[in-house]
PDB file of C-alpha atoms in Angstrom:
ATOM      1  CA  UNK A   1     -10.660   8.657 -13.489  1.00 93.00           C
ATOM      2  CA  UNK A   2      -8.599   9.739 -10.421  1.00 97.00           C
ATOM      3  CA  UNK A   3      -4.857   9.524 -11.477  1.00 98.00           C
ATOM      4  CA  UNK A   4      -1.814  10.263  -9.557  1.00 98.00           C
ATOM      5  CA  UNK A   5       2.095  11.060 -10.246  1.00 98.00           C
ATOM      6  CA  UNK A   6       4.446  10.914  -8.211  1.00 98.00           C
ATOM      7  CA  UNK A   7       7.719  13.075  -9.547  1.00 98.00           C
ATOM      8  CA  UNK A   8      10.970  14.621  -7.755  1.00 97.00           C
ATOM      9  CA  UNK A   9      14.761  13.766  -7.753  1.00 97.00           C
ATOM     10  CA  UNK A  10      15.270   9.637  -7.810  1.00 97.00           C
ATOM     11  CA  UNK A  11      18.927  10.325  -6.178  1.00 98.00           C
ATOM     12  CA  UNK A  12      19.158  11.430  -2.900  1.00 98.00           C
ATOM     13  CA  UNK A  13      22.567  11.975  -1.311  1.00 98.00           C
ATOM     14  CA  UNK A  14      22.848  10.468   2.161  1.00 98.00           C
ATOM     15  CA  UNK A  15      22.326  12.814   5.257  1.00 98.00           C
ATOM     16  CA  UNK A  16      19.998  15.007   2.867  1.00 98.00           C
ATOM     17  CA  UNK A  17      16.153  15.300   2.556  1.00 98.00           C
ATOM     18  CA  UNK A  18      14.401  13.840  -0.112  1.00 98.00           C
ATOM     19  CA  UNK A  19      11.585  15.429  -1.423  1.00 98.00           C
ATOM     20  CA  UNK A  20       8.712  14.180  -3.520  1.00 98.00           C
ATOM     21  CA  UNK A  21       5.326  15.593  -4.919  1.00 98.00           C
ATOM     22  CA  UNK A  22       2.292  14.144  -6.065  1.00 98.00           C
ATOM     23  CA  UNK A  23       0.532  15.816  -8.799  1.00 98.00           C
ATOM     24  CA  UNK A  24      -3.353  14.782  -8.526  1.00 98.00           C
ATOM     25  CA  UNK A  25      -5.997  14.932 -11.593  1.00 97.00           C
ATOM     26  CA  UNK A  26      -9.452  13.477 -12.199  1.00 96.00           C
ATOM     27  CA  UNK A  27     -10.514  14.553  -8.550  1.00 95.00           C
ATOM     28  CA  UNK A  28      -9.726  17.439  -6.018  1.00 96.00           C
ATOM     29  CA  UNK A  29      -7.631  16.914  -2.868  1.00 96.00           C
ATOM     30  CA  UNK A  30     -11.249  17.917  -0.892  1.00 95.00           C
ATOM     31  CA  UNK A  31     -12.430  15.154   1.482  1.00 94.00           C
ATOM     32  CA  UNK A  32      -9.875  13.144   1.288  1.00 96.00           C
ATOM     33  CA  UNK A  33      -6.639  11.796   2.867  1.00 97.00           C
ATOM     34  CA  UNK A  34      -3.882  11.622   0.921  1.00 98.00           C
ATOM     35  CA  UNK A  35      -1.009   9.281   1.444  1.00 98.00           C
ATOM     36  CA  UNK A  36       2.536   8.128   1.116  1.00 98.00           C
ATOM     37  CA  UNK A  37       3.266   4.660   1.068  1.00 98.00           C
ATOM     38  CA  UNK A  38       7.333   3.268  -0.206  1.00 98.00           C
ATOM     39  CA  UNK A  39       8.838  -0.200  -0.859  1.00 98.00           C
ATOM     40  CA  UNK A  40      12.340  -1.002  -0.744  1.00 98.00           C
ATOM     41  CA  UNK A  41      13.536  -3.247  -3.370  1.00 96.00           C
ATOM     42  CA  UNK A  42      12.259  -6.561  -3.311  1.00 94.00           C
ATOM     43  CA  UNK A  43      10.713  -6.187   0.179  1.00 96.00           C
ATOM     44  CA  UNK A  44       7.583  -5.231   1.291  1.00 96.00           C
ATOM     45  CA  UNK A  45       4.997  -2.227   1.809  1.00 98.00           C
ATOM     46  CA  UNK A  46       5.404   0.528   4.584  1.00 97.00           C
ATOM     47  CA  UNK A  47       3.122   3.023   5.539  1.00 98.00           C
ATOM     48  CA  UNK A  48       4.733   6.874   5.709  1.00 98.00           C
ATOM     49  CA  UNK A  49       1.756   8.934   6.621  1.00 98.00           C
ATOM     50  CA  UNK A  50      -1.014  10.802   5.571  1.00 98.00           C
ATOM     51  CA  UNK A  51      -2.655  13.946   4.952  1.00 97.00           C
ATOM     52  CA  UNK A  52      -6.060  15.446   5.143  1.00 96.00           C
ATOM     53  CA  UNK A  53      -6.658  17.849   2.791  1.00 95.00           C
ATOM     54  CA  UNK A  54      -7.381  20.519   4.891  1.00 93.00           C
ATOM     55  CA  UNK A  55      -4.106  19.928   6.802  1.00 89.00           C
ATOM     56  CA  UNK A  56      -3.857  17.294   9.347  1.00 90.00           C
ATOM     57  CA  UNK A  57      -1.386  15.057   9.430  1.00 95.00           C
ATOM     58  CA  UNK A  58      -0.565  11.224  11.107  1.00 96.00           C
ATOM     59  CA  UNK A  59       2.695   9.399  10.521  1.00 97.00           C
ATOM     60  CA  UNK A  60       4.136   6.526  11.059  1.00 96.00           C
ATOM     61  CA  UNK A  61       5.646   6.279  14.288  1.00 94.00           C
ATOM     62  CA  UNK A  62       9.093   4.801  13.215  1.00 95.00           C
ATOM     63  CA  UNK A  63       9.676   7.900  10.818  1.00 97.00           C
ATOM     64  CA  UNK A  64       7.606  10.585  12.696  1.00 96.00           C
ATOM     65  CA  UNK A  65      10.681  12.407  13.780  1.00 97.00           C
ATOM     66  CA  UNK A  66      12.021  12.807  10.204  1.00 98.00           C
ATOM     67  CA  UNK A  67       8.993  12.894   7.754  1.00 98.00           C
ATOM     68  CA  UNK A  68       6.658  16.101   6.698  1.00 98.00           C
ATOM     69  CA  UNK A  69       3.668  15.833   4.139  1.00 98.00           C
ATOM     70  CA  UNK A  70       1.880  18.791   3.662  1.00 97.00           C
ATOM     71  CA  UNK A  71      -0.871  19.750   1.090  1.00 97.00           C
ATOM     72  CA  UNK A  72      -1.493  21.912  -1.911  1.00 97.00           C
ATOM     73  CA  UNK A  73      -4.823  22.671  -2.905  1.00 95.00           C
ATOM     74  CA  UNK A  74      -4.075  25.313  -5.203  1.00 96.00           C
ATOM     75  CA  UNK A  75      -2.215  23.060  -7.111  1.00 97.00           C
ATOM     76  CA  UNK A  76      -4.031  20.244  -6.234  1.00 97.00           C
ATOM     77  CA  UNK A  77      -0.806  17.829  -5.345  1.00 98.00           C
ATOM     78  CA  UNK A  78       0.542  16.815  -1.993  1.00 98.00           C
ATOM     79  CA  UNK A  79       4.580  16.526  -1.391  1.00 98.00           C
ATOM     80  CA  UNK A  80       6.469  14.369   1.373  1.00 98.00           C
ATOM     81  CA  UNK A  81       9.924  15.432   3.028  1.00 98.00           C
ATOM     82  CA  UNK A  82      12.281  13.320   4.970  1.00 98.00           C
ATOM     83  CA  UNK A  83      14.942  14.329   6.342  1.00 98.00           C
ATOM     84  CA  UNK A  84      18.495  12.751   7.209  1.00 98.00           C
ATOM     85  CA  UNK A  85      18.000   9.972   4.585  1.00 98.00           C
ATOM     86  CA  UNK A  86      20.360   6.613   4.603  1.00 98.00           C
ATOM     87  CA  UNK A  87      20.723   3.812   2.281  1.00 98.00           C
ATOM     88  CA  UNK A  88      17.859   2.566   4.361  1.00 98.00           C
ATOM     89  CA  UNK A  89      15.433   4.965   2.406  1.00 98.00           C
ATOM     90  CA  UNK A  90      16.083   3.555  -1.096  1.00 98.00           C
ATOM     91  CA  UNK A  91      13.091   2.263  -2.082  1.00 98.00           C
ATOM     92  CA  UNK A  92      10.192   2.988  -4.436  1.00 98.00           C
ATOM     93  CA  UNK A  93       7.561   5.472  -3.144  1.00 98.00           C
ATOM     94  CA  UNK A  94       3.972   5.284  -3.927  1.00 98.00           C
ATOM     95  CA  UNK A  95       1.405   8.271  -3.270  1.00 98.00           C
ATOM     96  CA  UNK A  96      -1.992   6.979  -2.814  1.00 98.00           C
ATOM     97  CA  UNK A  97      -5.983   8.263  -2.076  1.00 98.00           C
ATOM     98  CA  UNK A  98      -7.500   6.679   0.894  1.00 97.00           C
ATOM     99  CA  UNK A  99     -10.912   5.803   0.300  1.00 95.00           C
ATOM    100  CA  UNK A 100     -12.792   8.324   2.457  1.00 92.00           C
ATOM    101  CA  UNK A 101     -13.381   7.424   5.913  1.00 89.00           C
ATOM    102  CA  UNK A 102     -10.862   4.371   6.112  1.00 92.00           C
ATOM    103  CA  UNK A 103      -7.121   3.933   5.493  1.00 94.00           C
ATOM    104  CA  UNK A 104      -7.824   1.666   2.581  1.00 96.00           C
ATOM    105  CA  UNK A 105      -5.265   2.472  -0.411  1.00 98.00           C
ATOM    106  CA  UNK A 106      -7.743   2.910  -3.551  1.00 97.00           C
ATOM    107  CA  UNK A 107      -6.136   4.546  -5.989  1.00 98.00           C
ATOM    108  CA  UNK A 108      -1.993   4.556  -6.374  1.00 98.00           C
ATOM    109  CA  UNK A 109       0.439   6.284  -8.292  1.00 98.00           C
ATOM    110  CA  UNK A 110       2.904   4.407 -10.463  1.00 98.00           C
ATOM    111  CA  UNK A 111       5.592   4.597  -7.682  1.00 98.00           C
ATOM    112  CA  UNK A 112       9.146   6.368  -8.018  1.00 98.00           C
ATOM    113  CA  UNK A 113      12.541   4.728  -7.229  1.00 98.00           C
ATOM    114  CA  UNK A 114      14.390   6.739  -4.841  1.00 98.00           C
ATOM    115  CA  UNK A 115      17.865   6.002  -4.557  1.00 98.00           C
ATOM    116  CA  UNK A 116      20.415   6.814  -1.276  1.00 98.00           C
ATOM    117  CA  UNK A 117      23.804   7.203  -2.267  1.00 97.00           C
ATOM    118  CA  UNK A 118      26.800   9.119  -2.727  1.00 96.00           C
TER     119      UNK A 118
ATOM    120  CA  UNK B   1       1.208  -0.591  16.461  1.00 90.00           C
ATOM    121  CA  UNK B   2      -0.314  -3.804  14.911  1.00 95.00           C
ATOM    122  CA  UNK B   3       1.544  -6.177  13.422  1.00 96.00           C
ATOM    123  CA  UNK B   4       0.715  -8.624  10.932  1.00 98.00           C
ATOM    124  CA  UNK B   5       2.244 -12.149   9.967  1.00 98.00           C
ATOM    125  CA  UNK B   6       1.487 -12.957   6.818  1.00 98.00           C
ATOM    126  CA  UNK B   7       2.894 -16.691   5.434  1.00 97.00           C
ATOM    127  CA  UNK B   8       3.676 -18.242   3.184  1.00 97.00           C
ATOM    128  CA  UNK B   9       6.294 -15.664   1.997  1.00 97.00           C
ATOM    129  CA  UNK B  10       6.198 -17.548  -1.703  1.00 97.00           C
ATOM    130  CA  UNK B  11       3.841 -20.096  -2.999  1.00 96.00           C
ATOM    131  CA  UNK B  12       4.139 -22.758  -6.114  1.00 97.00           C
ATOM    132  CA  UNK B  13       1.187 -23.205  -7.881  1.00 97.00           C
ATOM    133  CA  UNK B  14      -0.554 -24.350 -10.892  1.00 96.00           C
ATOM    134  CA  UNK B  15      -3.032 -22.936 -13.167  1.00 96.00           C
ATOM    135  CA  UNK B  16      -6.226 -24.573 -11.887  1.00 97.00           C
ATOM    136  CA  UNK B  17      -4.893 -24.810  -8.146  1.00 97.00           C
ATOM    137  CA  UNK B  18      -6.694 -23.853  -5.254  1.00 98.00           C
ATOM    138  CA  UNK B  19      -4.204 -21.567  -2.784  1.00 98.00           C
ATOM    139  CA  UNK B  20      -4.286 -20.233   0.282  1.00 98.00           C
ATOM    140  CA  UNK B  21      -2.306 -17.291   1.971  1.00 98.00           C
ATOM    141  CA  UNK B  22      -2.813 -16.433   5.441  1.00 98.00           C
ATOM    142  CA  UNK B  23      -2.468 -13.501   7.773  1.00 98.00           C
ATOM    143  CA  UNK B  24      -2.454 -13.630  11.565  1.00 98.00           C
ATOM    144  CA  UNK B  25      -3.019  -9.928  12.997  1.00 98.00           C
ATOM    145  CA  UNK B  26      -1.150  -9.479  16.772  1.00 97.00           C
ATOM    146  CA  UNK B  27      -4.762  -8.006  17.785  1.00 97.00           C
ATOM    147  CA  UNK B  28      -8.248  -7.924  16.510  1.00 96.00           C
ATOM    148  CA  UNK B  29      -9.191  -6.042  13.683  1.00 96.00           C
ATOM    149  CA  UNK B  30     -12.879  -5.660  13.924  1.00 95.00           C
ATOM    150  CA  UNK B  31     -13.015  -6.874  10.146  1.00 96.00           C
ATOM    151  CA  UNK B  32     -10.873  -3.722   9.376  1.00 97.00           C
ATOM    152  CA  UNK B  33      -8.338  -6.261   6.702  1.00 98.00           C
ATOM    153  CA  UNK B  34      -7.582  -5.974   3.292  1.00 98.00           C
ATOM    154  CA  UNK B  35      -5.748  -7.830   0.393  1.00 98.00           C
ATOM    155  CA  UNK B  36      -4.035  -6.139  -2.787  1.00 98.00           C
ATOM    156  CA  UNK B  37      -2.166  -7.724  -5.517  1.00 98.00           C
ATOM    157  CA  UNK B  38       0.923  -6.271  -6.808  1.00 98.00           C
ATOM    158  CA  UNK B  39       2.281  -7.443 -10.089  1.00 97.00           C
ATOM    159  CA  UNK B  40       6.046  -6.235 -10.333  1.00 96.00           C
ATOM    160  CA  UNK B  41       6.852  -2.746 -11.431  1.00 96.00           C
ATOM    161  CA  UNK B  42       3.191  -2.130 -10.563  1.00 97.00           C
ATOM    162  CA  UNK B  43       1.395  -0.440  -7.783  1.00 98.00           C
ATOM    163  CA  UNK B  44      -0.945  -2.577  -5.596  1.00 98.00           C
ATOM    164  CA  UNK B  45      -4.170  -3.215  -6.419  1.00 98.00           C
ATOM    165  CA  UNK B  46      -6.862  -3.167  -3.636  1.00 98.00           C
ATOM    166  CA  UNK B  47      -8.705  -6.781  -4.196  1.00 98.00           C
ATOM    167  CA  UNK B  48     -10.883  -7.113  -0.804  1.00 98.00           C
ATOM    168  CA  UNK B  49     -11.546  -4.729   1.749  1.00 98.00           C
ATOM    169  CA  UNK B  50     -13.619  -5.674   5.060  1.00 97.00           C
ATOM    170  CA  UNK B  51     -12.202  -9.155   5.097  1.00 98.00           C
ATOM    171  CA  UNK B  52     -14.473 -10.342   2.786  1.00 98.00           C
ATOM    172  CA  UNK B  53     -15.942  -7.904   0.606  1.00 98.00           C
ATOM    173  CA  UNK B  54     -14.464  -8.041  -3.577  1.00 98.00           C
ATOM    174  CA  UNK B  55     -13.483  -5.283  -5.165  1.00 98.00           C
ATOM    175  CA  UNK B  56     -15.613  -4.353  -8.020  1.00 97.00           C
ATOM    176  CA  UNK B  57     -14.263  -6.129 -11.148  1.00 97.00           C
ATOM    177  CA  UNK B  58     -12.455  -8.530  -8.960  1.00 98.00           C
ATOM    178  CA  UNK B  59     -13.171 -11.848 -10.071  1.00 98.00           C
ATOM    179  CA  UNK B  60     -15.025 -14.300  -7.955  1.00 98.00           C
ATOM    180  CA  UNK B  61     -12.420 -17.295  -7.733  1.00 98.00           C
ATOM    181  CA  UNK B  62     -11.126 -14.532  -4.556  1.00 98.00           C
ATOM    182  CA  UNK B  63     -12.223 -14.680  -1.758  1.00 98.00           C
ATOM    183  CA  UNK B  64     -11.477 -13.547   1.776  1.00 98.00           C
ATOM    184  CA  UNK B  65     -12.358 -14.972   5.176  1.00 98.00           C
ATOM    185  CA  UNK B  66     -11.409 -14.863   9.127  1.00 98.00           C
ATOM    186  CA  UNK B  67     -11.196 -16.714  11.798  1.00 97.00           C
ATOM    187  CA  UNK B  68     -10.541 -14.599  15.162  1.00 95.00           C
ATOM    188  CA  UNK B  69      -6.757 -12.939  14.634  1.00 97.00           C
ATOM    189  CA  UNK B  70      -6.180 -15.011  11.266  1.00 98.00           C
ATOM    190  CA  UNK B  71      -7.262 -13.366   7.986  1.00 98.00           C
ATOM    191  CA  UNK B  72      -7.422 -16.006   4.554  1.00 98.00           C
ATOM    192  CA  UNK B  73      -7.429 -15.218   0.817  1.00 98.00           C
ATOM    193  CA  UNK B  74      -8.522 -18.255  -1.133  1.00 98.00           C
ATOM    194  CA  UNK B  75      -7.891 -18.162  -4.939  1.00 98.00           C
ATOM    195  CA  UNK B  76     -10.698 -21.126  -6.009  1.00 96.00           C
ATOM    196  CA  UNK B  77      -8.875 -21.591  -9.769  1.00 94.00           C
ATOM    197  CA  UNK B  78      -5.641 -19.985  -9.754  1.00 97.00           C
ATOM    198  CA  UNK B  79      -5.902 -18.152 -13.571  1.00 97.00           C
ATOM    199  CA  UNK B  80      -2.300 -16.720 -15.420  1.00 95.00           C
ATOM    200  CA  UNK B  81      -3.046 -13.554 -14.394  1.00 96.00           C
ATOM    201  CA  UNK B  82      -2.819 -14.564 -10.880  1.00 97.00           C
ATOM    202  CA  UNK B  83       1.052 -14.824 -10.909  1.00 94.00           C
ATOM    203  CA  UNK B  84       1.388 -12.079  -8.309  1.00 97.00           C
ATOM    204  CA  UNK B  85       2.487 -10.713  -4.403  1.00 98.00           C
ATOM    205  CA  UNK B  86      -0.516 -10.341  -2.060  1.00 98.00           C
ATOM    206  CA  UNK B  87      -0.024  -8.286   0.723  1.00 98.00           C
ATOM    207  CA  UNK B  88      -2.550  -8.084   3.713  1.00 98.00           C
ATOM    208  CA  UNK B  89      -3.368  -4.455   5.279  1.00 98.00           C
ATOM    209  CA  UNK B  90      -4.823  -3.573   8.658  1.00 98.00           C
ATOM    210  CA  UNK B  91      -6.751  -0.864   8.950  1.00 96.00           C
ATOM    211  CA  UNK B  92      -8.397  -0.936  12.625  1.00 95.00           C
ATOM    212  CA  UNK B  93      -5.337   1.257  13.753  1.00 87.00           C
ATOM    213  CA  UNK B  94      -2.293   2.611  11.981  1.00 92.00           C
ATOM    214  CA  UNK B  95      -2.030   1.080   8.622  1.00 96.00           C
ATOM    215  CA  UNK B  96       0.191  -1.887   8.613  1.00 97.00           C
ATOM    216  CA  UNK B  97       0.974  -4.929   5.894  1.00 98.00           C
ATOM    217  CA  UNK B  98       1.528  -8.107   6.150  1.00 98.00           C
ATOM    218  CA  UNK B  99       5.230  -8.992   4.241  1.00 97.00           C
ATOM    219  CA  UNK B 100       4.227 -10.297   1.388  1.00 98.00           C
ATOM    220  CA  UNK B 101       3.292 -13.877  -0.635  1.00 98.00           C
ATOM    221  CA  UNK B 102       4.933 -13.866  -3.783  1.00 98.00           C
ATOM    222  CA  UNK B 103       2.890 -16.576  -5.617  1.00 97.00           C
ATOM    223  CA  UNK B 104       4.939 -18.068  -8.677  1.00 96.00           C
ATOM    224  CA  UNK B 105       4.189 -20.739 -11.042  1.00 90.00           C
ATOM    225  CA  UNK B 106       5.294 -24.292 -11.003  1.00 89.00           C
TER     226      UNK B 106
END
């Protein structure tokens, strides 16, 4: 059973970088791409990006400039950055698998709350 | 990037009633459209994948259709456990989702 966490701080202060990791078990990061996907409160899904787990990395356009993901094998977990945060960035943030050779969402973490403020 | 229009953004319904949510991509998809259900404090669940294609475990009453640009999930009997948000997902390019039906009871 492929389970995912998603842990780090859930208060970020504003102008920071908040910083999340996945922890992975049941499967290995190998073949697949690994994602982040986040929700702001009682609004809808976005995609952040993704991560192959050899490396490669695609991200949303309208947080490309701001946004890293990067891999862990060793550890097998995945982590997201993203710099200069607002209020705008509150929101819940899932990590997910991708079902291998499509950006389908299969399996999810519980989600995080992540909350911008002073 | 594509954009998709989902509607209605909430839906009455009763247990036995047949719904209807809708998604109209800005582009075709080439089948490449999903559905999940997200119950709250929950993580989506992916229901249908390829348009039309269930989940396994995903009970029949769903189903998923298209007509050109405009995606459809159909819940024949709508069950208790129904009381949920479906979102629809593109997947031809950059993954993008619809905003959301939250479907309540009456």
């Amino acid at each position: 059973q492929v389970e995912l966490q998603e842990s780090g701080p859930g208060l970020v202060k504003p102008s920071e970088t908040l910083s999340l990791t996945c922890s992975v078990s049941g499967a290995s990061l190998t073949n697949y791409y690994w994602s982040w996907i986040r929700q702001p409160p009682g609004r809808g899904l976005e995609f952040i990006g993704h991560i192959y787990y050899s490396g490669g990395a695609s991200y949303n356009s309208s947080l490309k400039s701001r946004v890293i993901i990067s891999v862990d094998t060793s550890n097998n977990r995945f982590s997201i950055e993203l710099t200069s945060v607002t209020a705008a960035d509150t929101a819940v943030y899932f990590c997910a698998r991708l079902r291998a050779g499509t950006t389908l969402f299969e399996y999810w973490g519980q989600g995080t709350l992540v909350t911008v403020s002073s | 990037d594509i954009q998709m229009t989902q509607s209605p953004s909430s839906l009455s319904a009763s247990v036995g009633d047949r719904v209807t949510i809708t998604c109209r991509a800005s582009q075709g998809l080439n089948n490449a459209l999903a559905w999940y259900q997200q119950k709250p404090g929950k993580a989506p669940k992916l229901l249908i994948h390829a348009t039309s294609i269930l989940e396994s475990g995903v009970p029949s009453r769903f189903s998923g259709s298209a007509s050109g640009t405009e995606f459809t999930l159909t819940i024949a009997s709508l069950q208790p456990e129904d009381f949920a948000t479906y979102y629809c997902q593109q997947y031809h390019g950059g993954p993008t989702f619809g905003q959301g039906t939250k479907l309540e009871i009456k």
